[in-house]
XYZ file of C-alpha atoms in Angstrom:
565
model
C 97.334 78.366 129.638
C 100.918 79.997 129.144
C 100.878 83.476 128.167
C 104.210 84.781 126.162
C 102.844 88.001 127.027
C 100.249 89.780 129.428
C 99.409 93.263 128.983
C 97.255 94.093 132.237
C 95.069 96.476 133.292
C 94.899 98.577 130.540
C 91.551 99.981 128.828
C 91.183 98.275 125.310
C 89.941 100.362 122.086
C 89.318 97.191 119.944
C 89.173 98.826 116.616
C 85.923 97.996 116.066
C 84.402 101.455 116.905
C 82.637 100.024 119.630
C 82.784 101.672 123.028
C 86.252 100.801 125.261
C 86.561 98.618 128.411
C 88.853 97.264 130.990
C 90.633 94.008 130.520
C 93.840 92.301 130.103
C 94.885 90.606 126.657
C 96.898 87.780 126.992
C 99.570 86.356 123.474
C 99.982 83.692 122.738
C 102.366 81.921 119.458
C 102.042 85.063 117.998
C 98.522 85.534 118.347
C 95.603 87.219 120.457
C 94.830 84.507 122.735
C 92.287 86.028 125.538
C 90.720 89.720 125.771
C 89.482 89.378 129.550
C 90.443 88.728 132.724
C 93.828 86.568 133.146
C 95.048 85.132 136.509
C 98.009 83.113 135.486
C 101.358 85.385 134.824
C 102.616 85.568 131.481
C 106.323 85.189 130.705
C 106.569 88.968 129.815
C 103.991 91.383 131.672
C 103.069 94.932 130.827
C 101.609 96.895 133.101
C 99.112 99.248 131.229
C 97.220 100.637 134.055
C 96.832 104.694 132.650
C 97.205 103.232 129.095
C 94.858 102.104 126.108
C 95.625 98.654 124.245
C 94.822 98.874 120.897
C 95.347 96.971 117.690
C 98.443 97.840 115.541
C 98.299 100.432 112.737
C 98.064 100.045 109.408
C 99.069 102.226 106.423
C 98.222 101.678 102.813
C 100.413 104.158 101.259
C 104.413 104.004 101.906
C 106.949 103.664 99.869
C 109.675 101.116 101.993
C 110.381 98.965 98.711
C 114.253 99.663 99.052
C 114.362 100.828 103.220
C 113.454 97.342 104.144
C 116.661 95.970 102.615
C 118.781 98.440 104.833
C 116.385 99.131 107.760
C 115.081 96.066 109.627
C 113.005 98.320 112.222
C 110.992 99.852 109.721
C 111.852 103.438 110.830
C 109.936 105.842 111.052
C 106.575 104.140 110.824
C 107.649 101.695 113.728
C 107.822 105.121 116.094
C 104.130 105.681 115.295
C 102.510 102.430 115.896
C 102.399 101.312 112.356
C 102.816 97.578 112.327
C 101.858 96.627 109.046
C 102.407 98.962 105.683
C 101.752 98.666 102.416
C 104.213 99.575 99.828
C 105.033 99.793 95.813
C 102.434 102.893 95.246
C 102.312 105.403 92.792
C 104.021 103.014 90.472
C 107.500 103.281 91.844
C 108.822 99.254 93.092
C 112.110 97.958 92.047
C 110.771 94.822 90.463
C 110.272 93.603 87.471
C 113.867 94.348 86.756
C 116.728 93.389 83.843
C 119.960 92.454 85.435
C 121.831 94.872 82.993
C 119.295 97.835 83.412
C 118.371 98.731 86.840
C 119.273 102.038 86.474
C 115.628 102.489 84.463
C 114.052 101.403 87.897
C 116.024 104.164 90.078
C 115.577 106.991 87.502
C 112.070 106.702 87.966
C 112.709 106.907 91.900
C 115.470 109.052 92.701
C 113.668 112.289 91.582
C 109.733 111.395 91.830
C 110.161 110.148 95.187
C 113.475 111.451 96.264
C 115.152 108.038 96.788
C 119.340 108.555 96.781
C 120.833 106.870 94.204
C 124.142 106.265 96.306
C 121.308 104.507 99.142
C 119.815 102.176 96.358
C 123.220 101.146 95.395
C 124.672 100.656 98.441
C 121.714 99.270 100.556
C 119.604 97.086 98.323
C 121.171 93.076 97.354
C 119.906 92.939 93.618
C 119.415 89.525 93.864
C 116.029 89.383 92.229
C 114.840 90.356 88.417
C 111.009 89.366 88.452
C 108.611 90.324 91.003
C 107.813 87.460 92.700
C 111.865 86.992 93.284
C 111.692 90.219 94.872
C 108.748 89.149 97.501
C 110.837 85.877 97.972
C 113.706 88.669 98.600
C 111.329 90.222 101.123
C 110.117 87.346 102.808
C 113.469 86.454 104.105
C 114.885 89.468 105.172
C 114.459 90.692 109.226
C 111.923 93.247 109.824
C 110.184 94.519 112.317
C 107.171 95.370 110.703
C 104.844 93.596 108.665
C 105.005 94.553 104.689
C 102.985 93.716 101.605
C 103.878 94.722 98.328
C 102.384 95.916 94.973
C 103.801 95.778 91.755
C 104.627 99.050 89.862
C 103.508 99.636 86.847
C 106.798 102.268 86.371
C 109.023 99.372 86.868
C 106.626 96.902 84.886
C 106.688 98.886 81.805
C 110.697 99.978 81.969
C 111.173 95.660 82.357
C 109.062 94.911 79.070
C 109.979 97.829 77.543
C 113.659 99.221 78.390
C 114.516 102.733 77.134
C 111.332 103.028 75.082
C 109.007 103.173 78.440
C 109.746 106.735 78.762
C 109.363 107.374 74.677
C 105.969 105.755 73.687
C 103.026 103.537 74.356
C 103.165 100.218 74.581
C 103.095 97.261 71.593
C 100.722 94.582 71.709
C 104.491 92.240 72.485
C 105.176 94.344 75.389
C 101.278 94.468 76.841
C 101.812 90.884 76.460
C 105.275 90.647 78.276
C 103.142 93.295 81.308
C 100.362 91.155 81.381
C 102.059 87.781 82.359
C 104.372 89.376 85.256
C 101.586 90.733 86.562
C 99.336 87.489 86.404
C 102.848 86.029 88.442
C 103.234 88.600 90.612
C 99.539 88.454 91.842
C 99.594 84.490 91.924
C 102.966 85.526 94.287
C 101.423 87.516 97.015
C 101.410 91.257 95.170
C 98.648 92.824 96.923
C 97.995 94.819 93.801
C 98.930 96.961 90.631
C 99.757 100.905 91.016
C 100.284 103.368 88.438
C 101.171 107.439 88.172
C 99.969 109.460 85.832
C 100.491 112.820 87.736
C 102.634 115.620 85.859
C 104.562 116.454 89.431
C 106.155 112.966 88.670
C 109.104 113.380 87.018
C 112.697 111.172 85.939
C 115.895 112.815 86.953
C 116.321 113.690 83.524
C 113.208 115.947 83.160
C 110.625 113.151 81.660
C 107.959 111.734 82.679
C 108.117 108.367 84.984
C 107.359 105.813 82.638
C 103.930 104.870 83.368
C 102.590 108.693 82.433
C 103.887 107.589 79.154
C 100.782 104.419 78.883
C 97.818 105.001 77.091
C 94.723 104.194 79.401
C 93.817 101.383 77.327
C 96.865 99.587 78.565
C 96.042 100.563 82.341
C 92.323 98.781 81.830
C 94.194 95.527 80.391
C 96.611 95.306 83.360
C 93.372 95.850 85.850
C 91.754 93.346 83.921
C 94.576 90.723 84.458
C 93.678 91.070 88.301
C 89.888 90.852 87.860
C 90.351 87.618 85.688
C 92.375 86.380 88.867
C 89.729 87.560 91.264
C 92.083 89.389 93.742
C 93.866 92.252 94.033
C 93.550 95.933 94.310
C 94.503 99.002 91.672
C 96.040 101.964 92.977
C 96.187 105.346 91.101
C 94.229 108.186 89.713
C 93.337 109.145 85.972
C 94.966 112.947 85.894
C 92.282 114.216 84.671
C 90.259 113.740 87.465
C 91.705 117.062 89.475
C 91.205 119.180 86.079
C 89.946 122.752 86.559
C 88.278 122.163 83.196
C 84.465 120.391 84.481
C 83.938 118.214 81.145
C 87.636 116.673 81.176
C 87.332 116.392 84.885
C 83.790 114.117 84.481
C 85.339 112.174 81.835
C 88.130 111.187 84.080
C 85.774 109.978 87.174
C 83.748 108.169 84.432
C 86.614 106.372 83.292
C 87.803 105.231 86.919
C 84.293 104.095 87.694
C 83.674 102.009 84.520
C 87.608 100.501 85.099
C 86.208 99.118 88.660
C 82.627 98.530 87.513
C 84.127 96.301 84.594
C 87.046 94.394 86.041
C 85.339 94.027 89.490
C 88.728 95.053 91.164
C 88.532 97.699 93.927
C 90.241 101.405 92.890
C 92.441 103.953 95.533
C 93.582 106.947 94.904
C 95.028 109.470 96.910
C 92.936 113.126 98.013
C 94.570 115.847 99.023
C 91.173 117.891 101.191
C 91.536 121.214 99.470
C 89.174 123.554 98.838
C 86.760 122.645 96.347
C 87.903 119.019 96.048
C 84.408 117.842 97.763
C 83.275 116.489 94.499
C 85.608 113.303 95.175
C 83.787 112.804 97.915
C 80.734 112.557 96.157
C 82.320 110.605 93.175
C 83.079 107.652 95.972
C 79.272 107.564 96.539
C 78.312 108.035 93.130
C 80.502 105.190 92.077
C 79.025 102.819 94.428
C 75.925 103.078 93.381
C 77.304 102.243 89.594
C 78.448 98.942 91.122
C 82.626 100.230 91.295
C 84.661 100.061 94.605
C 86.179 102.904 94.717
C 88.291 104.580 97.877
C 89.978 107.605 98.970
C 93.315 107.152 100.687
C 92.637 110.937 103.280
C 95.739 112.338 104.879
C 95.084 114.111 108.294
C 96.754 117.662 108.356
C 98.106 118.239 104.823
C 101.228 117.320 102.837
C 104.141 119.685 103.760
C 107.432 119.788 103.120
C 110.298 120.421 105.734
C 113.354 123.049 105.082
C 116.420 123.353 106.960
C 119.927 124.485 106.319
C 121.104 120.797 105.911
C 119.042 120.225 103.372
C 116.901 123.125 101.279
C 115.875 126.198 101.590
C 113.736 128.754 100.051
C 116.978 130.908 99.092
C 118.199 127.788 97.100
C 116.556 129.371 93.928
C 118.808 132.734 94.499
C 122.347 132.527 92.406
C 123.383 134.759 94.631
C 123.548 132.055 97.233
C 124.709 129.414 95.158
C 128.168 129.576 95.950
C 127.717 129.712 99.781
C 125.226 126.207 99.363
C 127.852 124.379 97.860
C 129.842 124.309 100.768
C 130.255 122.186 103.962
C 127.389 123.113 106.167
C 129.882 124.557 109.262
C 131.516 127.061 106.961
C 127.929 128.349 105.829
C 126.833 128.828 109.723
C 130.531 130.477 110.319
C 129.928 132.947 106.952
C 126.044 133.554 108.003
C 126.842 133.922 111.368
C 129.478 136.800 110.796
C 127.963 140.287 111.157
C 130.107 141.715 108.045
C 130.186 138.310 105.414
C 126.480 137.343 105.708
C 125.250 140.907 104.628
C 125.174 140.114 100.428
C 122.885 136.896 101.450
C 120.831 138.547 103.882
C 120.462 141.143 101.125
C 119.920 139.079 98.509
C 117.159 136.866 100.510
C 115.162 139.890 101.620
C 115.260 141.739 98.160
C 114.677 138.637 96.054
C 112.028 138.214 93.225
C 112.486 134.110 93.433
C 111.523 133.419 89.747
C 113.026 130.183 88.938
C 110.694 127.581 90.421
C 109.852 125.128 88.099
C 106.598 123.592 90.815
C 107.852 119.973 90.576
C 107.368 117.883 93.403
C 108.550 118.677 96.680
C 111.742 121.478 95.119
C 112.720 124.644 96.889
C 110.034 127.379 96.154
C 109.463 131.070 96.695
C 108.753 131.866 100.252
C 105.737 132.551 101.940
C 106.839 133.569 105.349
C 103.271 133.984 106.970
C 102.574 130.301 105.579
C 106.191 128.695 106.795
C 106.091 127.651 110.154
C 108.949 127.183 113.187
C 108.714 123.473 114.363
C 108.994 123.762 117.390
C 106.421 121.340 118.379
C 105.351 117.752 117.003
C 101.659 118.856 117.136
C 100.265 122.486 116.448
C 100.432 125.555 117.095
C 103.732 126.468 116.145
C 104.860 130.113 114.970
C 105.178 131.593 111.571
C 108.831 132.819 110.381
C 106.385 135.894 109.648
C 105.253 135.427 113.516
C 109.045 135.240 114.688
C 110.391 138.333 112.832
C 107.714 140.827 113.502
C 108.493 139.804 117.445
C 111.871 140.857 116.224
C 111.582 143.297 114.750
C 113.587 142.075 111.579
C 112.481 141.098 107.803
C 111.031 137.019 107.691
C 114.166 136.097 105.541
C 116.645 137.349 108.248
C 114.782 135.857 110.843
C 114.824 132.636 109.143
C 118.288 132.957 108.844
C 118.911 133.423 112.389
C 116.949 130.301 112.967
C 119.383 128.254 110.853
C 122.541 130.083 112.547
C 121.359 129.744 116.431
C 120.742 126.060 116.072
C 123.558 125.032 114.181
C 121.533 124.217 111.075
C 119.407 121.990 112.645
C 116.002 124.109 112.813
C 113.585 122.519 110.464
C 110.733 124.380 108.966
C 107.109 123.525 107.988
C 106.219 125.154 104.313
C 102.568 123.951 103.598
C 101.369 121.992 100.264
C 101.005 124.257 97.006
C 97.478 122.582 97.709
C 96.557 124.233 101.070
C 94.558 121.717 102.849
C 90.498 123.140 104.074
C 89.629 121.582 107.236
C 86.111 121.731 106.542
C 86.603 119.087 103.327
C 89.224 117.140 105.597
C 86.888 116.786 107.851
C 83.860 114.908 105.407
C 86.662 113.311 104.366
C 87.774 111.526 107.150
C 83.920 110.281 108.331
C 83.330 109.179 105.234
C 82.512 105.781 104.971
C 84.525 105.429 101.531
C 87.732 106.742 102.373
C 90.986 106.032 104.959
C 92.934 107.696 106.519
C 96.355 106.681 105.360
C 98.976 108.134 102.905
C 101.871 108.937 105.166
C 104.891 108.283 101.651
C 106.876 106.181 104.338
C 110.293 105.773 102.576
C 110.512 108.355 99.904
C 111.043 111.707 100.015
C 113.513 110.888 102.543
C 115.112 114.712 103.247
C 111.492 116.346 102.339
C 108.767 114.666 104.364
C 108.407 113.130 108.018
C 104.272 112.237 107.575
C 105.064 108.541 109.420
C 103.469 110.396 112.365
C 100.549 110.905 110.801
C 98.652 108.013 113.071
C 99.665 109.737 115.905
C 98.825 113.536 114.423
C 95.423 111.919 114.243
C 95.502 110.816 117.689
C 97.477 113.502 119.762
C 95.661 116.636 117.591
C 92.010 115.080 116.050
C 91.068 113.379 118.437
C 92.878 114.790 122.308
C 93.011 118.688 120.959
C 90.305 118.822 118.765
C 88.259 116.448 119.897
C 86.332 116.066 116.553
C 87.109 112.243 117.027
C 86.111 109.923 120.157
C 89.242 107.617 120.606
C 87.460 104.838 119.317
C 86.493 106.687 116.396
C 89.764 107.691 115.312
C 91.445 103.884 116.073
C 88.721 102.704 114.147
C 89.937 104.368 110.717
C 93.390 103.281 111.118
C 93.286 99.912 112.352
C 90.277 97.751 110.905
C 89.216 100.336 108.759
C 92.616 100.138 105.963
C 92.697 95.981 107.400
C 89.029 95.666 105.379
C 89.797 97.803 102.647
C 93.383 96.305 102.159
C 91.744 92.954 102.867
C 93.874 91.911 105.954
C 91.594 89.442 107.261
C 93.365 88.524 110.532
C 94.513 92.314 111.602
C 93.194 95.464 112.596
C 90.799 94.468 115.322
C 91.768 93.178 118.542
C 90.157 89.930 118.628
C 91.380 85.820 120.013
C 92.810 84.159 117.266
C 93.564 87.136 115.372
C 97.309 88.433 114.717
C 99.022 90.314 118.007
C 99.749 93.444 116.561
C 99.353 95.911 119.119
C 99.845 99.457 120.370
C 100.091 100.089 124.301
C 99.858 104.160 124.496
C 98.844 107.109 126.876
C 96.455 108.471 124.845
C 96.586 111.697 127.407
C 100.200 112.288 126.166
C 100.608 110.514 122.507
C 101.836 112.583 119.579
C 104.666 113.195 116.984
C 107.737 114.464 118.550
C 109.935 116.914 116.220
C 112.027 115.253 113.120
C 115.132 115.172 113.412
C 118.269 115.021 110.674
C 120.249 111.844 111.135
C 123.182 110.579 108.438
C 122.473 106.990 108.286
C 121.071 106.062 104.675
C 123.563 103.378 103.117
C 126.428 105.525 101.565
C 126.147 108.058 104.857
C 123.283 109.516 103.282
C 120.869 112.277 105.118
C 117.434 111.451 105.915
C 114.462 112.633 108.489
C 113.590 110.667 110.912
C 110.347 111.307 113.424
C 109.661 109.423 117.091
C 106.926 110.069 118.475
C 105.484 110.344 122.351
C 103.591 108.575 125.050
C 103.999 104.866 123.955
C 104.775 101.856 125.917
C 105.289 98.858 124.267
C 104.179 98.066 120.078
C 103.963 94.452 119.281
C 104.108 92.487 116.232
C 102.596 89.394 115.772
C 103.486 89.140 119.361
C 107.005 89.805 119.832
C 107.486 93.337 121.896
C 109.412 95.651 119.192
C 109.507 99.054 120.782
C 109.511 99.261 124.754
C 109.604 102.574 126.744
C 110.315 104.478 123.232
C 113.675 102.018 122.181
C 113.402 99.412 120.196
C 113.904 95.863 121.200
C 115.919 94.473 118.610
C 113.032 91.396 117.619
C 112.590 91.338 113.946
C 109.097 89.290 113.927
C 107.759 91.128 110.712
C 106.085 89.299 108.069
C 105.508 89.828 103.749
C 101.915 89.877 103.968
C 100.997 87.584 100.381
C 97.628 87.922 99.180
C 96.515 84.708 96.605
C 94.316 84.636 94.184
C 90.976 82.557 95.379
């Protein structure tokens, strides 16, 4: 047999769970063709001798609706060994969409999930109105991952509905209007129907993203349009269901388990592992036994947001630094780093009250300089700004500002989740049975966030660190564990016949690197972007993509469709 490629020698983690073992895997027209011994050369070898061979990743929760017009590679998820991604969460796609009012679709982006306006312009060929013209838009553009898509119900409601989405529920005409996209959308290939109805999701006008604005009764007859068809999945979480208040809280849980026990259509939502957020846990279990399917999308070291000079900072909120933000980045370091002009903003950030954060989404907030950490390293520890200045013997707010001055703005730091995330719940989390490890908001928050590297957190800290995870263990919940609950059926285990997606790494040496800032967003926009360490060679569907850390320039990347039965 001829072999396009041969990866040899290397110790294979199947995805399975199972214990690892020696052997060679051999590719073959895109496809795992042997998992053994080969003799005959292929017509590309990779020497994996020090190196595990496992299947591709897989994340269910990114938001690359509009990068994968602009970004063939699928940046940064294609650094961490993420080969296929789901997208069109929370609610947010750009489909359904009237030719004379997409700017509905990006005001419920650009603030929610941070998406530039100037980059959707720019970057994305509107060639599409309904849904399934924007998977057909998908399908034939490069990439270098694989993508499937769900349909929004943000952009669903603002297509049926125009202006009045963000005023008022919906009229049995526009259910009607929601209800056949969708049934077209999921005959397409949608993978699904997402929603928001969380209060940190907010228009750039100060309103709530149009789905908050549906009553629930409308959410259960657009779930229902996908358990008539017999496929497809519902992503989203009733807001009640994180309520301090116990009796609201139960009737929100109730509510998602009778929507899945009804329609027959599996539920995700995303958990945050705080303290005291256990109970979801048991809800998942409790549900099952009620007849729902119902999982938790887990994150692996909490959702943080990243500061820097180029791009915010806690002192944003001061007015006495408002003048000095609003100009050119160089003349800020030259004014900071002058002994006599930067006193009135060192004062000002040292004596400062910081009373003007409104807690929406991922904005500047007040400081807490014990919390905010140096990144100085992909995995941790790193220091505290607290940790830095008392070595210094200076206030946290001067020492941060040193940090911004000495590397020419370029210092990024860590400030942890309003929701502080409690290892111990993290950890149930992860085993559980009903819940994956996903949720890395690939392709929003695009100045705020690098948590693409969340696969390889899992690896390089979890599992190598840790070691609360056996390697197999952790590949397990991000290869065949998201493939069955997403319902890939031919990814995520490392298998002949099944698709070559695969990750060739050191696993003594794999890890997130640090983010950097790069300026190349459509427009010359600023985003983050995060490589990561220790792999050899990523394939997909068995074209190499990234070799030695660079990519290859091979687009093989497919639109995953899922069709009704």
């Amino acid at each position: 047999m001829t072999y396009d490629v041969v990866i040899r020698g290397g110790t294979v983690v199947d995805g399975s769970g199972l214990g690892s073992f020696r052997a060679d895997v051999g590719v073959a027209d895109g496809c795992i063709a042997v998992v053994g011994r080969i003799d005959e050369r292929g017509r590309r070898e990779i020497d994996a001798e020090g190196h595990v061979v496992t299947p591709g990743f897989i994340d269910g929760h990114t938001h690359m609706d509009a990068q994968v017009f602009w970004d063939a590679s699928g940046s940064s998820s294609c650094w961490h060994g993420v080969t296929s991604a789901v997208m069109g969460n929370c609610g947010f796609t750009l489909a359904p969409v009237r030719r004379d009012a997409r700017a509905l679709v990006v005001r419920n982006l650009e603030r929610a999930e941070d998406m530039d306006p100037a980059a959707l312009a720019a970057g994305i060929d509107w060639s599409f109105e309904t849904f399934p013209q924007y998977l057909d838009a998908v399908d034939g553009l490069a990439k270098g991952i694989n993508f499937a898509a769900n349909i929004g119900h943000s952009a669903l409601r603002t297509w049926a509905m125009g202006e009045r989405a963000f005023e008022q529920e919906a009229d049995e005409e526009d259910l009607s209007l929601m209800r056949a996209q969708l049934a077209e959308s999921i005959g397409a290939g949608a993978i699904g129907f997402t929603t928001s109805r969380s209060e940190h999701h907010e228009t750039s006008d100060d309103r709530p993203v149009a789905s908050r604005l549906a009553s629930w009764d409308e959410v259960v007859q657009l779930v229902g349009v996908m358990g008539a068809l017999g496929t497809g999945i519902f992503e989203g979480a009733d807001a009640g269901m994180s309520s301090p208040d116990a009796e609201l809280r139960q009737q929100a849980l109730a509510r998602m388990q009778d929507l899945s026990a009804g329609s027959g259509v599996p539920i995700t939502f995303g958990m945050v592992a705080t303290r005291g957020s256990g109970y979801l846990l048991d809800f998942l279990d409790e549900a099952a036994a009620a007849g729902a399917r119902v999982f938790a999308q887990t994150h692996c070291r909490g959702i943080s947001v990243l500061l820097s000079l180029k791009t915010k900072l806690p002192f944003d909120l001061l007015p006495a630094w408002a003048e000095l933000r609003a100009r050119p980045v160089e003349e800020q370091l030259r004014v900071l780093g002058d002994p006599a002009q930067r006193v009135p903003y060192v004062e000002a950030a040292v004596n400062a009250e910081y009373e003007k954060w409104t807690g929406v989404g991922a904005q500047a907030r007040p400081p807490d300089f014990e919390g905010i950490r140096v990144y100085r390293h992909g995995l941790p520890p790193n220091p505290s700004v607290a940790d830095v200045a008392r070595q210094q013997g200076l206030h946290p707010a001067e020492a941060m500002i040193d940090l911004c001055v000495a590397s020419g703005g370029d210092q990024l730091f860590i400030q942890p989740s309003r929701y502080p995330q409690d290892d111990e719940v993290l950890l149930r989390a992860l085993r559980h049975a009903r819940a994956v490890m996903t949720f890395s908001d690939s392709g929003a928050h695009l100045s705020q966030i690098a948590d693409s590297s969340i696969h390889t957190h899992l690896l390089g800290y979890w599992v190598r660190d840790r070691q609360e995870f056996t390697l197999e263990e952790a590949v397990r919940m991000i290869t065949l564990a998201p493939a069955l609950a997403w319902g890939f059926h031919d990814r995520g285990l490392l298998r002949p016949g099944l698709a070559a997606d695969l990750n060739v790494f050191d696993p003594e040496t794999v890890g997130p690197a640090v983010p950097t800032l790069v300026d190349d967003l459509p427009g010359g926009g600023r985003r983050l972007e995060q490589r990561s360490e220790g792999f050899l060679a990523t394939l997909v569907n068995g074209d190499v993509t990234i070799a030695g850390g660079e990519p290859t320039g091979v687009t093989p990347g497919r639109l995953i469709r899922k069709r009704p039965a």
